[in-house]
Coordinates of C-alpha atoms and ligand atoms in Angstrom, one line a residue:
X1 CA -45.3 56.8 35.4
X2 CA -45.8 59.5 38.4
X3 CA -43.4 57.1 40.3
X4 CA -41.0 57.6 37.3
X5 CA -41.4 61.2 37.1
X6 CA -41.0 61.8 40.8
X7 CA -37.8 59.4 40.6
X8 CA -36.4 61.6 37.7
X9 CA -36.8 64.9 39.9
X10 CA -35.0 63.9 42.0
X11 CA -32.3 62.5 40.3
X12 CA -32.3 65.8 38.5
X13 CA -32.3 67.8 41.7
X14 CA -29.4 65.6 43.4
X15 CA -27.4 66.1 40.2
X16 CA -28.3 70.1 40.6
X17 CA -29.0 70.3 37.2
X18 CA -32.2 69.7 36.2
X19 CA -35.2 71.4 37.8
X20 CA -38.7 69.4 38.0
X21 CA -40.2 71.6 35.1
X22 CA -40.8 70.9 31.2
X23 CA -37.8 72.5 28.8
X24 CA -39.9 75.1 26.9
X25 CA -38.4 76.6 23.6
X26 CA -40.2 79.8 23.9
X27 CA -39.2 82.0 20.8
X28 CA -36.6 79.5 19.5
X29 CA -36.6 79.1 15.5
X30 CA -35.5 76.1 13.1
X31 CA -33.6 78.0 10.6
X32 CA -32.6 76.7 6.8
X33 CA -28.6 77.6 6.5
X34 CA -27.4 76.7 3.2
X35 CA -23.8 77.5 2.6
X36 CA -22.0 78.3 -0.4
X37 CA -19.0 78.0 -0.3
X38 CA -16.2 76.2 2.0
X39 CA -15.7 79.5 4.3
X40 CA -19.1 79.5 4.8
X41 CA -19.1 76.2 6.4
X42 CA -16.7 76.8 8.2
X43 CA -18.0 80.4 9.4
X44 CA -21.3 77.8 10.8
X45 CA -19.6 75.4 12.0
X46 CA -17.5 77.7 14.8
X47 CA -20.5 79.3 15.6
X48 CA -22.7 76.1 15.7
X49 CA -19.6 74.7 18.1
X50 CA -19.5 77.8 19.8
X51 CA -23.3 78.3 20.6
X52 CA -23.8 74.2 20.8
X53 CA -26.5 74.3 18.4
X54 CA -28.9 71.4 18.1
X55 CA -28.4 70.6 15.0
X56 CA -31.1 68.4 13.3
X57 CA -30.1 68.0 10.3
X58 CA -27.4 66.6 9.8
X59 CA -26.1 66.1 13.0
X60 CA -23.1 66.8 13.7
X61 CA -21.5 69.9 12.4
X62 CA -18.2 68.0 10.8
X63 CA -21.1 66.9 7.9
X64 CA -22.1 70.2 7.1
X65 CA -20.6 70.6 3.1
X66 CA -21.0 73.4 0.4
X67 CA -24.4 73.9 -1.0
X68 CA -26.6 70.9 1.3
X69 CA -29.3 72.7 3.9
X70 CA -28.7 72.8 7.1
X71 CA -31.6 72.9 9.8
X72 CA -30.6 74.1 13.2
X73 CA -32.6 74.9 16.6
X74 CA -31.1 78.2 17.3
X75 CA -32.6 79.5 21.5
X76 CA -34.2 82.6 21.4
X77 CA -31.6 84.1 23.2
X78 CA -29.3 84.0 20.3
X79 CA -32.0 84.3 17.3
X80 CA -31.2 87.9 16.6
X81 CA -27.5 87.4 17.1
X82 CA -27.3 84.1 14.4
X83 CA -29.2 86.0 12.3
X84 CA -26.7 89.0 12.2
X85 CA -23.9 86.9 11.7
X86 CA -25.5 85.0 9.0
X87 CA -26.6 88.7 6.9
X88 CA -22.5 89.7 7.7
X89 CA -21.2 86.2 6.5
X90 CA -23.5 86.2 3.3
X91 CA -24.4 82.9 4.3
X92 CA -28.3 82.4 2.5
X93 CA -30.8 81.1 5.3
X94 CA -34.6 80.9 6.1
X95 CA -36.7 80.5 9.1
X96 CA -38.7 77.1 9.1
X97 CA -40.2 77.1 12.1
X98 CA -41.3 80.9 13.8
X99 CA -41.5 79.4 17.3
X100 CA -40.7 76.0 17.9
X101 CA -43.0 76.2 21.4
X102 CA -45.8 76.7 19.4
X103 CA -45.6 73.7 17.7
X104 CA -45.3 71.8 20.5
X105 CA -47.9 72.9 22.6
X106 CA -50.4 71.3 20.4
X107 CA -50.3 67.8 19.9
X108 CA -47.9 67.0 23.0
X109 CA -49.5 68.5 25.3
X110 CA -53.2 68.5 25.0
X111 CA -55.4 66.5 27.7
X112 CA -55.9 62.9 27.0
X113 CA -58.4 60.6 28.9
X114 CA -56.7 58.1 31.2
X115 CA -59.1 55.6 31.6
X116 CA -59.0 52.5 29.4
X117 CA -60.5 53.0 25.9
X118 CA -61.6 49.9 23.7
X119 CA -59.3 48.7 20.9
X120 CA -62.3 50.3 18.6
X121 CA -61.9 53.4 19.6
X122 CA -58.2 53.7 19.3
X123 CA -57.3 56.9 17.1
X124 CA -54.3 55.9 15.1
X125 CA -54.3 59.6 13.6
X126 CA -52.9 60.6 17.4
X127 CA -49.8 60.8 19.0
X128 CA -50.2 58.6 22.1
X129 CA -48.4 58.9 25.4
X130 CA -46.4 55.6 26.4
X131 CA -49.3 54.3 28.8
X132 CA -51.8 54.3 26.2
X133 CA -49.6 52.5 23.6
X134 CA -48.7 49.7 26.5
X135 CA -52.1 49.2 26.7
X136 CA -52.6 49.2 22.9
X137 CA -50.2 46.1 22.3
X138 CA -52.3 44.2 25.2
X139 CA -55.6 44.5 23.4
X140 CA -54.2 43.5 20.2
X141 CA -53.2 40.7 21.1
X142 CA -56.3 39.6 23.1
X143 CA -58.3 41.2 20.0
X144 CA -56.4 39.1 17.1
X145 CA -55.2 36.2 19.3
X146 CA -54.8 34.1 16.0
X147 CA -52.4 35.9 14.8
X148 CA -50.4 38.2 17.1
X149 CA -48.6 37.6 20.1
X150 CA -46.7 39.9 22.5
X151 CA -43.2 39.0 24.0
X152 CA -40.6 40.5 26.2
X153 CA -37.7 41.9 24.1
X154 CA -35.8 43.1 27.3
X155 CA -35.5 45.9 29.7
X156 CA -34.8 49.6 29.1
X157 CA -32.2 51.6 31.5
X158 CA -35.1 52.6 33.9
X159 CA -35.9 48.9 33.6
X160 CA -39.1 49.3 31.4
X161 CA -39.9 46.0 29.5
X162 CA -39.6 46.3 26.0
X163 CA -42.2 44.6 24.0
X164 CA -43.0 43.1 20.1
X165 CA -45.6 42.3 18.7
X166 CA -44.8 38.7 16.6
X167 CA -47.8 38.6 13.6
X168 CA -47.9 35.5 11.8
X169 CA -50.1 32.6 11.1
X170 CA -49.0 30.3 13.9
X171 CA -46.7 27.6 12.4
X172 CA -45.0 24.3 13.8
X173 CA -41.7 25.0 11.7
X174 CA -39.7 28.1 12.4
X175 CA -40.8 30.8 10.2
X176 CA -39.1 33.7 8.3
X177 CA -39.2 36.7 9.6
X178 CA -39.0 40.7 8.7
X179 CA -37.7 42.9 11.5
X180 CA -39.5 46.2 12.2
X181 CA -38.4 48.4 15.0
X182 CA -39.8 52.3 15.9
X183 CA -38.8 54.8 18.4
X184 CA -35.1 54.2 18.4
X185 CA -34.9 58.3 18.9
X186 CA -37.4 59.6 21.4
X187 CA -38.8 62.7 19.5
X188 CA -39.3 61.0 16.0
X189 CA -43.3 60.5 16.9
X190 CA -44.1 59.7 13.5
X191 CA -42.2 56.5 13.9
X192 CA -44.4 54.6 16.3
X193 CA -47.8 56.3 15.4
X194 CA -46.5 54.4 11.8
X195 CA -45.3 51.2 13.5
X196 CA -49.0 51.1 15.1
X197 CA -50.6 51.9 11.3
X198 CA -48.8 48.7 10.1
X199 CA -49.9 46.5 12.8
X200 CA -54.0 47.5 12.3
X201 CA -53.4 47.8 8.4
X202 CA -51.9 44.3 8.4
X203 CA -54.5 42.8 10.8
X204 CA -57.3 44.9 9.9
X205 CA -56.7 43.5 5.7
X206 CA -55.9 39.9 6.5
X207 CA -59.6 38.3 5.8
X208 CA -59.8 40.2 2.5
X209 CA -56.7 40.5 1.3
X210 CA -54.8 37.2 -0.7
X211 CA -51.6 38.4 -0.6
X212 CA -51.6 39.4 3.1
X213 CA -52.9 36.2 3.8
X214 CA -50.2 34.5 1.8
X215 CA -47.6 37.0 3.3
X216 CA -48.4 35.8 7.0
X217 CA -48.1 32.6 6.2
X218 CA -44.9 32.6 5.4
X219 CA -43.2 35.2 7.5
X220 CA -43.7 36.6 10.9
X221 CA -43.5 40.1 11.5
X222 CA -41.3 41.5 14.5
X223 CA -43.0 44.8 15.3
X224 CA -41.3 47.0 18.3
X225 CA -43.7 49.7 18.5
X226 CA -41.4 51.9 20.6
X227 CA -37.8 50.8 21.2
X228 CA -36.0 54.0 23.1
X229 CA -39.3 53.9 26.1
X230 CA -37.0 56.1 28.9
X231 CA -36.8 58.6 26.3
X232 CA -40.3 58.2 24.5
X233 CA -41.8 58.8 28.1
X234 CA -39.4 61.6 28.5
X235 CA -40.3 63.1 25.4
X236 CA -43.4 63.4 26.5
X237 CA -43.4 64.6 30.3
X238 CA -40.3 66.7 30.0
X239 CA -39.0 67.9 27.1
X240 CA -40.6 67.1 23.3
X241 CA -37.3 67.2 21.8
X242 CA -35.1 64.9 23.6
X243 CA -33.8 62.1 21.3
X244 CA -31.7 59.8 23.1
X245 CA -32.1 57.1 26.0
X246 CA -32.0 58.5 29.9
X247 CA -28.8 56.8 31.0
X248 CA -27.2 58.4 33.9
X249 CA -23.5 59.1 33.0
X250 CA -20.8 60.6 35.1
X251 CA -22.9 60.9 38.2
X252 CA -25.8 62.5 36.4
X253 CA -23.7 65.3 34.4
X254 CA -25.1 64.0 31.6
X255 CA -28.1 61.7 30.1
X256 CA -28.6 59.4 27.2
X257 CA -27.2 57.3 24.5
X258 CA -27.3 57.8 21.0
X259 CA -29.3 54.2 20.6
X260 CA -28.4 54.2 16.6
X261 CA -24.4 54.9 17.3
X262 CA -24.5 52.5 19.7
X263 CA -24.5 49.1 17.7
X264 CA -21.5 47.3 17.0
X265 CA -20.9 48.7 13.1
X266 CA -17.3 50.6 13.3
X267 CA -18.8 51.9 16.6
X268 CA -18.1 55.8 16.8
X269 CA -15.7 55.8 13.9
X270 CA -17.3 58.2 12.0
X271 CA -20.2 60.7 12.6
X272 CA -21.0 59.8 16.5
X273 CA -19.6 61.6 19.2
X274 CA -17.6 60.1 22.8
X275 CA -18.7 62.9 24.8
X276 CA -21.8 61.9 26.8
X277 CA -23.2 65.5 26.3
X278 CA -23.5 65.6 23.0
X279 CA -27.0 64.8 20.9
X280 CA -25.2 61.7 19.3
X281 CA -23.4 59.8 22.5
X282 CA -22.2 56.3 21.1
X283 CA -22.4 55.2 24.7
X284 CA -19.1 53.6 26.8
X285 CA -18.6 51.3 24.3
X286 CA -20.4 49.4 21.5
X287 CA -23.8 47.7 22.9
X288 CA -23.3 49.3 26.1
X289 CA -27.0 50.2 26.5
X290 CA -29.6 47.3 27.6
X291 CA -32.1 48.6 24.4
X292 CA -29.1 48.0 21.7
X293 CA -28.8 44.6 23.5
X294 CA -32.3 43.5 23.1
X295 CA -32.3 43.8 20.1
X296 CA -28.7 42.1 19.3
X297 CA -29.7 38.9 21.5
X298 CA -33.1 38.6 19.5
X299 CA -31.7 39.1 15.8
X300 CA -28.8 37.3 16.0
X301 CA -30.6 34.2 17.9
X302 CA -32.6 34.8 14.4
X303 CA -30.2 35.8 12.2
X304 CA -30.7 33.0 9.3
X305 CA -34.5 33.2 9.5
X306 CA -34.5 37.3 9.4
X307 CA -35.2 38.5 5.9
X308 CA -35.1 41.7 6.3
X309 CA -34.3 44.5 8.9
X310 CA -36.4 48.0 8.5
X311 CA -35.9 50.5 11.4
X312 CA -38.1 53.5 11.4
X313 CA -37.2 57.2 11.7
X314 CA -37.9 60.9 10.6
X315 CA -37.5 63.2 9.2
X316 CA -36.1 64.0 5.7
X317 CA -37.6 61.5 3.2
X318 CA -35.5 59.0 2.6
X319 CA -34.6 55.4 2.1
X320 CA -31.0 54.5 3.7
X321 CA -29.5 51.5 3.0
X322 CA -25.7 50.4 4.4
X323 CA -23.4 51.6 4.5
X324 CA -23.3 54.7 6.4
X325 CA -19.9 53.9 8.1
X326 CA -17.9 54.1 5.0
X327 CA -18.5 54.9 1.4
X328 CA -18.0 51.1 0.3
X329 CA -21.6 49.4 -1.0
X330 CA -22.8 46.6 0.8
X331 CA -22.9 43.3 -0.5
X332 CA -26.2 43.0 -1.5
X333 CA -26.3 47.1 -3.0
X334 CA -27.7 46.5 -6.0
X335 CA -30.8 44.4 -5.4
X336 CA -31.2 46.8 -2.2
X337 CA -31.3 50.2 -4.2
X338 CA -33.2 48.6 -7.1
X339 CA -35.9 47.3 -4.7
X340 CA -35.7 50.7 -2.3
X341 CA -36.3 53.0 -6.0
X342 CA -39.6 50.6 -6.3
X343 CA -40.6 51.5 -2.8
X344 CA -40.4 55.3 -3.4
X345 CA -42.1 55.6 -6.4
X346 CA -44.9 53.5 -4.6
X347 CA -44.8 56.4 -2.2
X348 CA -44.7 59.2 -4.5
X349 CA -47.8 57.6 -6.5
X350 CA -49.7 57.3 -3.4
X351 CA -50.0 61.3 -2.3
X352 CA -47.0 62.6 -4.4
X353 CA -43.9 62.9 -1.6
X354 CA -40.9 62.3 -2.9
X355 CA -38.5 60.0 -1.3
X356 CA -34.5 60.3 -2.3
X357 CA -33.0 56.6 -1.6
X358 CA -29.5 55.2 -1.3
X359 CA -27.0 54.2 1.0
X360 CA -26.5 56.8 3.8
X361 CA -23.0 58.1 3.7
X362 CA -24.1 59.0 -0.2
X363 CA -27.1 60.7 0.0
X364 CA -27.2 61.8 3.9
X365 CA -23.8 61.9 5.9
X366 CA -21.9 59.2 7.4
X367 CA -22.7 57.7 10.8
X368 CA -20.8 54.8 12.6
X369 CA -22.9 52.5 14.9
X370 CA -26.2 52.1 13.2
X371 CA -28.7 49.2 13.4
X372 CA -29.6 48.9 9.9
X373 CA -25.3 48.8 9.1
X374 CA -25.1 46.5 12.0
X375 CA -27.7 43.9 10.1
X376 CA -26.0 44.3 7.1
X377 CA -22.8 43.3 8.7
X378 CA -24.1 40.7 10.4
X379 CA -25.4 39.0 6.6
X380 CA -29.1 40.0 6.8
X381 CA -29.5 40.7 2.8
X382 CA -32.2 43.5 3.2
X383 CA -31.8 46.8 6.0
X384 CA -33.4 49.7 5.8
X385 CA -33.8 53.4 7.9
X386 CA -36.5 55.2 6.4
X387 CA -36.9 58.5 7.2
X388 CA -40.2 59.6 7.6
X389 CA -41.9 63.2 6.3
X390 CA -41.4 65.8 6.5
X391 CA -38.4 67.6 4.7
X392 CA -38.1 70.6 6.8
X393 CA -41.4 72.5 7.2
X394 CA -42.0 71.1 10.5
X395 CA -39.1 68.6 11.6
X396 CA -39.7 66.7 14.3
X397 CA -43.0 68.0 15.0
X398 CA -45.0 66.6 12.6
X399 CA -48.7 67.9 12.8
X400 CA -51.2 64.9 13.5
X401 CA -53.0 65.6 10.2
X402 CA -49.9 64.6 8.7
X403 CA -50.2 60.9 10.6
X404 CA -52.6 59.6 8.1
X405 CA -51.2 60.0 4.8
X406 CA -47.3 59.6 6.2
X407 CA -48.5 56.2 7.3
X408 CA -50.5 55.9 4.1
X409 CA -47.8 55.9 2.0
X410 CA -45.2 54.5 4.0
X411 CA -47.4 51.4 4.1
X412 CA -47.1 51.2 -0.2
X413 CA -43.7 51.5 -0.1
X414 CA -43.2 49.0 2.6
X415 CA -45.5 46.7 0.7
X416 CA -43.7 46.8 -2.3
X417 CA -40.3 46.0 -0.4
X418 CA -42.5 43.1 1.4
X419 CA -43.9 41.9 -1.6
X420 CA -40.2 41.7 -3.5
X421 CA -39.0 40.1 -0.6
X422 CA -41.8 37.4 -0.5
X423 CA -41.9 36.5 -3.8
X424 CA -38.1 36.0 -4.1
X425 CA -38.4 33.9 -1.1
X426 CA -41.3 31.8 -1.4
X427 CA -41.4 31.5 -5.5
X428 CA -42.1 28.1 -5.0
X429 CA -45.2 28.2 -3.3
X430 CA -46.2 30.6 -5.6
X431 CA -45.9 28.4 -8.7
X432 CA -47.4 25.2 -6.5
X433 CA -50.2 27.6 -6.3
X434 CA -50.7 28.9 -9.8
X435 CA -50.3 25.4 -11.0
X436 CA -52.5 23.8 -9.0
X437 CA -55.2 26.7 -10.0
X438 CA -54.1 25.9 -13.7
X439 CA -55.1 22.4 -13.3
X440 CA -58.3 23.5 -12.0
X441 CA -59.4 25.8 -14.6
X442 CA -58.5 23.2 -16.8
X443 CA -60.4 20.5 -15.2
X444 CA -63.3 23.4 -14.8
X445 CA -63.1 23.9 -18.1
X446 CA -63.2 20.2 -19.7
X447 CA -66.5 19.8 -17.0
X448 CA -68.1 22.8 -18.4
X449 CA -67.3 21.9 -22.0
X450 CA -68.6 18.3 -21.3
X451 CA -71.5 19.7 -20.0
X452 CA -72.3 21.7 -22.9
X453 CA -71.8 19.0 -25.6
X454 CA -74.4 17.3 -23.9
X455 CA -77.0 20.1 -23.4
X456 CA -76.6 20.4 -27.4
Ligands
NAG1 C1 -58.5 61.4 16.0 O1 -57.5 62.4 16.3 C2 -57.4 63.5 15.3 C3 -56.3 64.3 15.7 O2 -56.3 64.8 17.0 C4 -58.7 64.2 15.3 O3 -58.7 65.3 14.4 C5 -59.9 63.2 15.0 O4 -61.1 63.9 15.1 C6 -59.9 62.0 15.9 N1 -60.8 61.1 15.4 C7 -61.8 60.6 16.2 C8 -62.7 59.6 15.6 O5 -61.9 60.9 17.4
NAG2 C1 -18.5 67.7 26.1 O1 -19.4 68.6 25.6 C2 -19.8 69.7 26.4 C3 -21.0 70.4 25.8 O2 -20.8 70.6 24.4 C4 -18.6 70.5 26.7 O3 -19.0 71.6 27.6 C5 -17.5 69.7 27.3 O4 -16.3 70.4 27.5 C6 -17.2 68.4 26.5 N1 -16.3 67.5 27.2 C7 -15.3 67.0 26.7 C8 -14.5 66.1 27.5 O5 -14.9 67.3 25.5
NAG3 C1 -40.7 70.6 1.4 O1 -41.6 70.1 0.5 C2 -42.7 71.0 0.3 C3 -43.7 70.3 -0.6 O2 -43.1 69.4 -1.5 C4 -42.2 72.3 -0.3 O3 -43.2 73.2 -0.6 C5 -41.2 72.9 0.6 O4 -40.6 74.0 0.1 C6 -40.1 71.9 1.0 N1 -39.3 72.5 2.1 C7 -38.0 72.3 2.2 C8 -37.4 72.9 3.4 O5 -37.3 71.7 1.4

């Protein structure tokens, strides 16, 4: 990791553009723009292209519309001046977050122990730096070597291997399989410290738990824990809000891919950006990026067996299912959206968040390139994004204390999409089973009734 810092320096200080020090957002605030009417957005969006905003929400500022919140980063430097313009404009805003650096300070950059820690001590209420997840992944698969394995899903642009974890009951025949993939975006921390939850939840229910049991048997579970590694690691050594990879364009004038504009889904048609500077890059053209391919080889190779596709992301609180490319349905719309409203009122029974679900260009903007539009395209009959808390109140930088009950509930809604998914799949074992269990009741009972005759 030092290597890979030292190498980045001086890339940055070749290209003259980056100094060896972490970004700080000193005084920077997240402010809540809502405009009313269509001058209003249009009032914004000069001065978000103007200023070159980091927009989080939504992205890009050609899907800002009348009357849906906006959240943009706005540098201290121009706080007062946004501000001004907004009160002259009449355009109705809040401040969500006082001082984004404040935020950060805390869970990113606090002191964590290098040396190795047991699998028992792993706190899955932390963010963990990539190091500490790597080693993670290697003790759960020594830990619950009859069930897990770990492969090699490829290599990352600074040639990091990229690892799943496969959990299953091992099998002769080729099993079915749901795909689960986290860290696509570097800053979304949520999504991996959830992608870990799963694993332990899943392995840490299995002996007691029937239909976990019966689950593993008949699918396997793809878990990438952290998917976009150059910009996880960068996330954490150099600036907690970066979101994309760490590809070198234009002899270093400009860094990163867009990961989810970069899949082959009406590549940057629609709500993705060509120019390499900007926060959603679609890359030089679609799969460009070794991470996008990785995942490409590995579903397709598994395309018939794949059940279902789930890629995890924050925030906003939603449940996105294809398209978000155009404003068609999917194929399979229906059964999706019926199933995803199951999920989120799972969710909002557990500790009372409330999830909005639908296909993306409906209920969030539209945006060419995306995994979950790719699988749908390529015939998997379930893909989902979900977008992790919060709504707003602290973006990107989730507090820890949120870790537990985010992962809480995402787990019930997952289940209940699992469950559906298994049930409609494997009926038929289902029915072998309750048959066979009939018989033996029956069986049971002509014993026990037998016996009772004669004890009269
Ligand atoms: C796990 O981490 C959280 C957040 O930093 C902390 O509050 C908690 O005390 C830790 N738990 C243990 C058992 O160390
Ligand atoms: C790309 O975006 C950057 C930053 O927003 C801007 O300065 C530059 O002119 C853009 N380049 C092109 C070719 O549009
Ligand atoms: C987010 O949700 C919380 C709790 O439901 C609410 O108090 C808060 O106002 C919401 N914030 C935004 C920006 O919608």
């Amino acid at each position: 990791m030092l290597l890979l810092l030292w190498k980045t320096c001086i890339l940055g200080i070749l290209a003259s553009k980056i100094l060896c020090q972490k970004v700080k957002y000193d005084g920077d605030q997240v402010l809540q723009v809502t405009p009313q009417t269509s001058e209003h957005v249009h009032q914004f969006q000069q001065l978000s292209d103007a200023w070159m905003l980091d927009l989080w929400m939504p992205h890009l500022s050609e899907d800002i519309h009348v009357g849906a919140n906006i959240h943009v980063r706005v540098p201290a430097s121009l706080v007062q001046q946004m501000k001004e313009k907004l009160l002259q404009y009449s355009i109705p805003f809040q401040v969500l977050i006082k001082d984004v650096q404040e935020l950060l300070v805390k869970p990113a950059m606090k002191s964590h122990s290098r040396h190795s820690r047991s699998l028992a001590s792993y706190n899955y209420t932390k963010y963990h730096p990539m190091e500490e997840i790597k080693q993670w992944m290697t003790q759960i698969e020594q830990e619950y070597n009859h069930l897990v394995t770990r492969h090699q899903l490829g290599e990352t642009y600074e040639l990091q291997p990229i690892y799943y974890l496969k959990l299953g009951q091992p099998s002769d025949k080729p099993k079915k399989i749901i795909w689960m993939d986290c860290g696509i975006h570097a800053r979304e921390w949520i999504a991996p410290a959830y992608c870990q939850w799963f694993v332990k939840e899943i392995l840490q229910n299995y002996n007691n738990d029937q239909n976990i049991k019966e689950i593993l048997k008949n699918i396997d579970f793809y878990i990438v824990p952290v998917l976009n590694i150059d910009g996880y690691i960068y996330s954490w050594t150099m600036d907690r809000l970066w979101r994309k990879s760490r590809a070198s364009y234009n002899n270093g004038a400009c860094f990163g891919t867009d990961l989810n504009r970069n899949f082959d889904a009406m590549w940057c048609s629609i709500g993705a950006s060509k120019n390499c500077s900007a926060l959603t890059f679609c890359g030089t053209e679609p799969e460009s990026e070794p991470e996008t391919k990785a995942v490409v080889n590995l579903v397709k190779s598994r395309k018939s067996d794949i059940l279902c596709f789930l890629t995890i992301h924050s925030y906003g609180q939603l449940i996105l299912q294809p398209y978000g490319y155009t404003r068609n349905p999917s194929k399979n719309h229906m059964e999706m959206l019926k199933v995803a409203k199951m999920a989120a009122e799972a969710i909002e029974a557990k500790h009372g968040t409330i999830y909005t679900v639908g296909s993306a260009s409906h209920i969030l903007y539209s945006n060419s390139g995306s995994s979950r539009d790719w699988a749908a395209d390529l015939g998997l009959d379930f893909s989902y994004t979900f977008e992790l808390r919060d709504n707003g109140t602290y973006g990107f930088q989730l507090p820890e204390d949120q870790i537990q009950p985010t992962c809480e509930e995402t787990m019930a809604g997952m289940m209940t999409i699992i469950d559906y998914i298994n049930k409609k799949n494997f009926k038929n074992n289902a029915v072998t089973i309750t048959s066979a269990t009939l018989w033996l009741n029956i069986l049971l009972l002509a014993t026990c009734s037998t016996t009772y005759t004669l004890w009269i």
